[in-house]
Amino acid sequence: MPPRTSFSDTSFSDTSAFTERAADLDTQDPLAPLREEFLLPAEVRSYLDGNSLGRPTRAAAERLGSFAVDEWGARLIRGWDESWFELPLRLGDRIAALTLGAAPGQTFVGDSTTVILYKLIRAALTAQPDRDEIILDAGNFPTDRYVLEGIARDHGMTLRWIQPDPVDGVGLDDVEALLGERTALVVLSHVEYRSGHLADLPGITAAAHRHGALVLWDLCHSVGSVEIALDTCGVDLAVGCTYKYLNAGPGAPAFGYVAHRHQESLQQPVQGWMGAADPFAMGPAYQPHPGIRRFISGTPPVTGMIAMESMLDLIEKAGMPAIRQKSEALTGFATELVDVLLLPEGVRYSSPRDPAHRGSHITVDHEDFGSVLPQLWKQGVIPDFRPPHGLRLGLSPLSTSFTEVLLGVETIRRVLLDVRDAR
Amino acid sequence: MPPRTSFSDTSFSDTSAFTERAADLDTQDPLAPLREEFLLPAEVRSYLDGNSLGRPTRAAAERLGSFAVDEWGARLIRGWDESWFELPLRLGDRIAALTLGAAPGQTFVGDSTTVILYKLIRAALTAQPDRDEIILDAGNFPTDRYVLEGIARDHGMTLRWIQPDPVDGVGLDDVEALLGERTALVVLSHVEYRSGHLADLPGITAAAHRHGALVLWDLCHSVGSVEIALDTCGVDLAVGCTYKYLNAGPGAPAFGYVAHRHQESLQQPVQGWMGAADPFAMGPAYQPHPGIRRFISGTPPVTGMIAMESMLDLIEKAGMPAIRQKSEALTGFATELVDVLLLPEGVRYSSPRDPAHRGSHITVDHEDFGSVLPQLWKQGVIPDFRPPHGLRLGLSPLSTSFTEVLLGVETIRRVLLDVRDAR
């Protein structure tokens, strides 16, 4: 925390100290040069929604154009043999090595997050036929809860709901209170999509295993911004999004992780040709492909995967430890700014204050934020709105500058005051 | 059929009459100018695999590049509200109107063909809880069979297999022989992926309905090349591919069709936020969105959908009747060429001879085709290989010229003779 008292009664015009500080932080940021690798259109003055949709890299924009001409258009069907058929596993292995702390052969890229959640949850249940409970969290991302509700209904499972603290999220105690010999699976988010709370992945995984349950971690809001060690922690299953901190483009396919030890025993429900031992076998004869490929179902979404590679190049260049360090510095700086510029105006800080316990976004709440948002967008300041009245500031480490954060929070303050004055 | 006798003993060097004829056919082809709308790299001298992966349009190639800059990069998260959220339904309605003979509000674009098959088959079974049989065809595309095997295993259904004629495919009689009061669903392909046989969609649909069963048609190998009338025929469910005759790019998302009358009563298993009445509802409260949207699960694969639009523009310009007419002319010409140039060399014709009974591809078989294929690829002639020894000539109506077909078949003959001579 900075010496906040000196700013606590600061009026809007007195933020020059912050301006200087933001500039210093940018100058000292070893990752700052990588920001130039992204498309940074001038009209987007402050992008605070990298946790929802990451900016494109310049390389991705070029690659998408050349892909259509040089790969799809020129190689045509030969592209499948030459590279596309292996792309879901090659990209999966790269994501695993760079961001998941996972050895090769355990990660694939494929369907949407929702569909992979469905497939892996169903697969997990085949390993535990005598257990009929799934632990989940009422604050988890809606699609996770919706998928689980459908599976529980269709397959006679009982959902055991954690009611987490809205800021501090799901704790180890919350999970331990529900774990038992009936627990088949625990499904939680690594970083909570609203508060940004970072769950105790190692502790909760170990606790579940002590009770003989499996764990599926949703990494959508952590992968690419928080260090993850799936193999070391003995995680069973995971799913994650590539269009947030992996900057792969709107609706880019998600990835799934299945630990080696489970691959041959888990049966996934959506048996498709691309996960078969022989994609063109005749007759009634589905045989799953050995290893992780069996969790793939249909034709890999090649065009949707094209933009992924260039961001992985940048992550490789920076390394996850430096990325996490910058993420903490960004959310730390944003927290300072919120404390000084927004809390005095009645805004509430709705995220964990300890950077070790949060991901790369923070959420602030105010009843007027619904009216503030359209004005912000018009001024090129783009945070995320979370109903009923939260603004989520998602600070994608490689593409966000400290100056951008300051400009964003200053503008939120100014528009909030304008909206109030207009009443 | 043309006067074939005049060519039946023609040697390879005597094909100048064919050259002239191909040129005439191209000159008279009212759709020929549209071929210039596709990327036609010179090294691909004859592309005969449009039924597997359609060529990119020039507009799609440009759009993919500009999409990253002008839409993803500049609009960022605002793109969802501005257009992407509705894209799966807007494109679905366009596909429906232009190619499916279906009214708006019944078609969505989303997951892979395999995943949509899974979701719609599972949904169909919820409508028929007292019926436990599914009719399918042993010659259907592998992923259809694999998906059905998984569902049958997991949900206690019995699969009733049709063993279709390898050339003439599934007939009405084949289906009627298995239909009964236990039949919940019939799952067939409209056009058979090997022989190209065009099934009797209206007759089989009506027969299934007479027995109280639902029908799901796989339109992957027909949509965009064969006229389809889903609404008029009273089809219940359909799924189709967009990377074949809809030229949307490798692994582009598939579409699903659910007739209006079934939408509120069918329950699909992969409940996700994008199919929910409220994508951000709190608590345990999945409510399906009214109408077709409930069949969507996860985040729409926007980048993968971008290339679709420009091909739909061309289909709109040409109209399906003219497209079908050209398709028949192309496969008719290919058939003539095969008869004269390939059958004398021991090649077998493995498709229906009546154009009214086939889609836009034909298959020819020869034991040496496995060895012929790599040579063809090297020479820029690209058919599809279907194990064990079939060459499939897929003639995408808008992007294929008659001259291209001639060049392809001539090259197949020459390489086949070379391979034989080399032994």
XYZ file of N, CA and C in Angstrom, chain B residues 181-289:
327
model
N -43.007 -49.402 -33.140
C -43.466 -48.570 -32.024
C -42.366 -48.315 -30.984
N -41.255 -49.061 -31.140
C -40.127 -48.804 -30.238
C -39.142 -47.780 -30.813
N -39.351 -47.385 -32.083
C -38.401 -46.466 -32.717
C -38.558 -45.046 -32.177
N -37.520 -44.571 -31.528
C -37.535 -43.180 -31.058
C -37.063 -42.240 -32.158
N -36.049 -42.668 -32.897
C -35.349 -41.732 -33.772
C -34.716 -42.481 -34.936
N -34.700 -41.819 -36.097
C -33.966 -42.306 -37.268
C -32.874 -41.277 -37.568
N -31.629 -41.726 -37.664
C -30.503 -40.818 -37.949
C -29.816 -41.270 -39.231
N -29.934 -40.459 -40.265
C -29.352 -40.822 -41.563
C -28.674 -39.606 -42.197
N -27.800 -39.901 -43.164
C -27.211 -38.822 -43.950
C -28.035 -38.580 -45.204
N -28.179 -37.316 -45.533
C -28.928 -36.950 -46.727
C -28.159 -37.408 -47.972
N -26.873 -37.082 -48.015
C -25.999 -37.595 -49.072
C -24.927 -38.462 -48.426
N -24.780 -39.668 -48.915
C -23.819 -40.633 -48.366
C -22.399 -40.151 -48.666
N -21.529 -40.204 -47.651
C -20.215 -39.556 -47.818
C -19.308 -40.315 -48.775
N -19.554 -41.588 -49.016
C -18.713 -42.294 -49.989
C -19.350 -42.299 -51.374
N -20.475 -42.956 -51.527
C -21.039 -43.100 -52.878
C -21.682 -41.817 -53.403
N -22.037 -40.923 -52.503
C -22.746 -39.728 -52.950
C -24.240 -39.954 -53.118
N -24.727 -41.133 -52.729
C -26.156 -41.422 -52.865
C -27.002 -40.407 -52.104
N -28.024 -39.913 -52.794
C -28.941 -38.931 -52.197
C -30.165 -39.673 -51.673
N -30.373 -39.609 -50.374
C -31.465 -40.377 -49.768
C -32.822 -39.733 -50.056
N -33.845 -40.530 -49.916
C -35.221 -40.063 -50.099
C -35.678 -39.381 -48.811
N -35.231 -38.160 -48.638
C -35.519 -37.430 -47.393
C -37.010 -37.276 -47.141
N -37.797 -36.851 -48.150
C -39.233 -36.691 -47.875
C -39.905 -38.021 -47.524
N -39.593 -39.072 -48.287
C -40.244 -40.366 -48.071
C -39.880 -40.981 -46.726
N -38.616 -40.947 -46.390
C -38.179 -41.556 -45.125
C -38.707 -40.764 -43.930
N -38.710 -39.428 -44.061
C -39.245 -38.604 -42.967
C -40.724 -38.937 -42.729
N -41.468 -39.022 -43.820
C -42.903 -39.325 -43.681
C -43.120 -40.711 -43.076
N -42.318 -41.678 -43.521
C -42.456 -43.038 -42.992
C -42.180 -43.064 -41.490
N -41.122 -42.381 -41.079
C -40.793 -42.344 -39.644
C -41.951 -41.739 -38.855
N -42.501 -40.673 -39.382
C -43.609 -40.004 -38.673
C -44.826 -40.906 -38.565
N -45.052 -41.713 -39.603
C -46.200 -42.640 -39.535
C -46.062 -43.595 -38.355
N -44.827 -43.856 -37.948
C -44.590 -44.746 -36.801
C -44.330 -43.973 -35.515
N -44.553 -42.658 -35.553
C -44.372 -41.858 -34.337
C -42.930 -41.601 -33.956
N -42.020 -41.842 -34.906
C -40.595 -41.605 -34.619
C -40.180 -40.226 -35.118
N -39.097 -39.707 -34.564
C -38.502 -38.475 -35.078
C -37.372 -38.829 -36.044
N -37.013 -37.838 -36.877
C -35.915 -38.034 -37.826
C -34.891 -36.928 -37.660
N -33.632 -37.323 -37.625
C -32.529 -36.355 -37.659
C -31.739 -36.605 -38.931
N -31.662 -35.587 -39.774
C -30.899 -35.702 -41.022
C -29.540 -35.034 -40.879
N -28.511 -35.762 -41.255
C -27.165 -35.206 -41.353
C -27.005 -34.660 -42.769
N -26.901 -33.326 -42.858
C -26.864 -32.650 -44.165
C -25.443 -32.277 -44.588
N -24.445 -32.814 -43.874
C -23.061 -32.384 -44.119
C -22.681 -32.437 -45.598
N -23.038 -33.532 -46.266
C -22.597 -33.705 -47.644
C -23.634 -33.272 -48.678
N -24.681 -32.601 -48.218
C -25.657 -32.099 -49.185
C -25.808 -30.582 -49.129
N -25.742 -29.989 -47.948
C -26.083 -28.566 -47.828
C -25.165 -27.710 -48.705
N -25.775 -26.857 -49.494
C -25.034 -25.980 -50.391
C -24.841 -26.555 -51.782
N -25.224 -27.838 -51.957
C -25.081 -28.410 -53.301
C -26.366 -29.092 -53.769
N -27.233 -29.418 -52.833
C -28.496 -30.087 -53.148
C -29.619 -29.232 -52.563
N -30.713 -29.123 -53.282
C -31.838 -28.369 -52.727
C -32.472 -29.153 -51.571
N -32.795 -28.434 -50.520
C -33.324 -29.051 -49.305
C -34.573 -28.282 -48.892
N -35.579 -29.008 -48.400
C -36.833 -28.363 -47.988
C -37.253 -28.916 -46.632
N -36.533 -28.532 -45.606
C -36.777 -29.111 -44.277
C -38.191 -28.843 -43.778
N -38.639 -27.593 -43.899
C -39.973 -27.263 -43.376
C -41.065 -28.009 -44.135
N -40.997 -27.973 -45.454
C -42.026 -28.637 -46.269
C -42.079 -30.131 -45.978
N -40.919 -30.724 -45.783
C -40.883 -32.174 -45.532
C -41.185 -32.514 -44.080
N -41.339 -31.526 -43.249
C -41.649 -31.794 -41.848
C -40.511 -32.446 -41.083
N -39.286 -32.164 -41.502
C -38.133 -32.729 -40.787
C -38.130 -32.229 -39.341
N -37.708 -33.106 -38.431
C -37.684 -32.742 -37.022
C -36.382 -32.047 -36.649
N -35.280 -32.689 -36.998
C -33.964 -32.221 -36.574
C -32.980 -32.404 -37.715
N -31.988 -31.518 -37.775
C -30.944 -31.684 -38.781
C -29.661 -31.062 -38.267
N -28.577 -31.529 -38.828
C -27.272 -30.963 -38.513
C -26.495 -30.913 -39.816
N -25.609 -29.940 -39.938
C -24.850 -29.858 -41.182
C -23.547 -29.115 -40.988
N -22.685 -29.343 -41.944
C -21.318 -28.859 -41.897
C -21.199 -27.594 -42.729
N -20.352 -26.682 -42.313
C -20.192 -25.433 -43.070
C -18.844 -25.346 -43.782
N -17.960 -26.317 -43.586
C -16.637 -26.197 -44.228
C -16.542 -26.963 -45.538
N -17.627 -27.621 -45.931
C -17.644 -28.299 -47.227
C -18.223 -27.334 -48.259
N -19.487 -27.526 -48.634
C -20.070 -26.685 -49.682
C -20.476 -25.298 -49.195
N -20.289 -25.015 -47.901
C -20.529 -23.649 -47.436
C -19.216 -22.886 -47.239
N -18.094 -23.525 -47.544
C -16.787 -22.852 -47.690
C -16.417 -21.923 -46.539
N -16.702 -22.358 -45.315
C -16.458 -21.470 -44.172
C -15.098 -21.676 -43.521
N -14.280 -22.577 -44.067
C -12.924 -22.735 -43.544
C -12.757 -23.978 -42.700
N -11.511 -24.459 -42.575
C -11.251 -25.721 -41.889
C -11.758 -25.731 -40.446
N -12.619 -26.688 -40.156
C -13.138 -26.797 -38.798
C -14.143 -25.732 -38.431
N -14.685 -25.023 -39.421
C -15.714 -24.015 -39.118
C -16.890 -24.694 -38.417
N -17.566 -23.944 -37.547
C -18.635 -24.559 -36.757
C -19.800 -25.048 -37.608
N -20.449 -26.084 -37.134
C -21.603 -26.675 -37.817
C -22.875 -25.912 -37.459
N -23.980 -26.309 -38.104
C -25.280 -25.738 -37.729
C -26.218 -26.854 -37.294
N -27.182 -26.465 -36.492
C -28.230 -27.395 -36.073
C -29.584 -26.794 -36.373
N -30.538 -27.658 -36.728
C -31.907 -27.235 -37.026
C -32.839 -28.004 -36.098
N -33.726 -27.282 -35.430
C -34.768 -27.911 -34.611
C -36.083 -27.262 -35.013
N -37.005 -28.071 -35.538
C -38.283 -27.522 -35.994
C -38.984 -26.800 -34.842
N -39.606 -25.682 -35.184
C -40.309 -24.866 -34.182
C -41.108 -25.708 -33.192
N -41.871 -26.683 -33.743
C -42.821 -27.412 -32.895
C -42.145 -28.217 -31.796
N -40.840 -28.473 -31.935
C -40.141 -29.276 -30.923
C -39.349 -28.438 -29.923
N -39.176 -27.159 -30.205
C -38.169 -26.406 -29.447
C -38.459 -26.316 -27.953
N -39.709 -26.141 -27.594
C -39.990 -25.948 -26.174
C -40.053 -27.273 -25.408
N -40.218 -28.375 -26.134
C -40.381 -29.653 -25.419
C -39.093 -30.472 -25.354
N -38.125 -30.192 -26.232
C -36.894 -30.984 -26.204
C -35.898 -30.361 -25.225
N -35.232 -31.229 -24.493
C -34.250 -30.774 -23.513
C -32.873 -31.219 -23.959
N -31.983 -30.251 -24.211
C -30.648 -30.669 -24.653
C -29.733 -30.804 -23.429
N -28.736 -31.687 -23.522
C -27.978 -32.027 -22.312
C -26.889 -31.033 -21.913
N -26.345 -30.284 -22.886
C -25.195 -29.425 -22.566
C -25.692 -28.007 -22.292
N -26.227 -27.821 -21.109
C -26.818 -26.539 -20.718
C -25.729 -25.509 -20.457
N -25.653 -24.507 -21.302
C -24.605 -23.507 -21.098
C -25.166 -22.109 -21.022
N -24.305 -21.180 -20.684
C -24.770 -19.802 -20.455
C -25.351 -19.167 -21.707
N -24.851 -19.520 -22.897
C -25.331 -18.854 -24.105
C -26.682 -19.386 -24.564
N -27.153 -20.458 -23.937
C -28.491 -20.959 -24.233
C -29.473 -20.679 -23.112
N -29.009 -19.932 -22.126
C -29.850 -19.669 -20.954
C -30.693 -18.418 -21.161
N -31.843 -18.393 -20.501
C -32.682 -17.197 -20.550
C -31.884 -16.010 -20.024
N -31.095 -16.233 -18.993
C -30.235 -15.179 -18.447
C -28.821 -15.732 -18.321
N -27.920 -15.286 -19.219
C -26.563 -15.840 -19.181
C -25.841 -15.579 -17.863
N -26.279 -14.581 -17.103
C -25.558 -14.244 -15.872
C -26.418 -14.416 -14.617
N -27.411 -15.289 -14.691
C -28.266 -15.483 -13.522
C -27.446 -15.989 -12.341
N -27.821 -15.557 -11.174
C -27.168 -16.031 -9.948
C -27.878 -17.314 -9.467
N -27.162 -18.069 -8.675
C -27.785 -19.207 -7.992
C -28.138 -20.342 -8.925
N -28.715 -21.396 -8.337
C -29.023 -22.607 -9.108
C -30.314 -22.410 -9.880
N -30.238 -21.976 -11.094
C -31.452 -21.486 -11.737
C -31.397 -21.542 -13.256
N -30.861 -22.598 -13.843
C -30.842 -22.632 -15.310
C -32.250 -22.629 -15.860
N -32.530 -21.640 -16.685
C -33.786 -21.608 -17.427
C -33.417 -21.510 -18.895
N -33.881 -22.445 -19.723
C -33.524 -22.342 -21.133
C -34.126 -21.093 -21.764
N -33.396 -20.515 -22.675
C -33.898 -19.375 -23.432
C -35.071 -19.843 -24.279
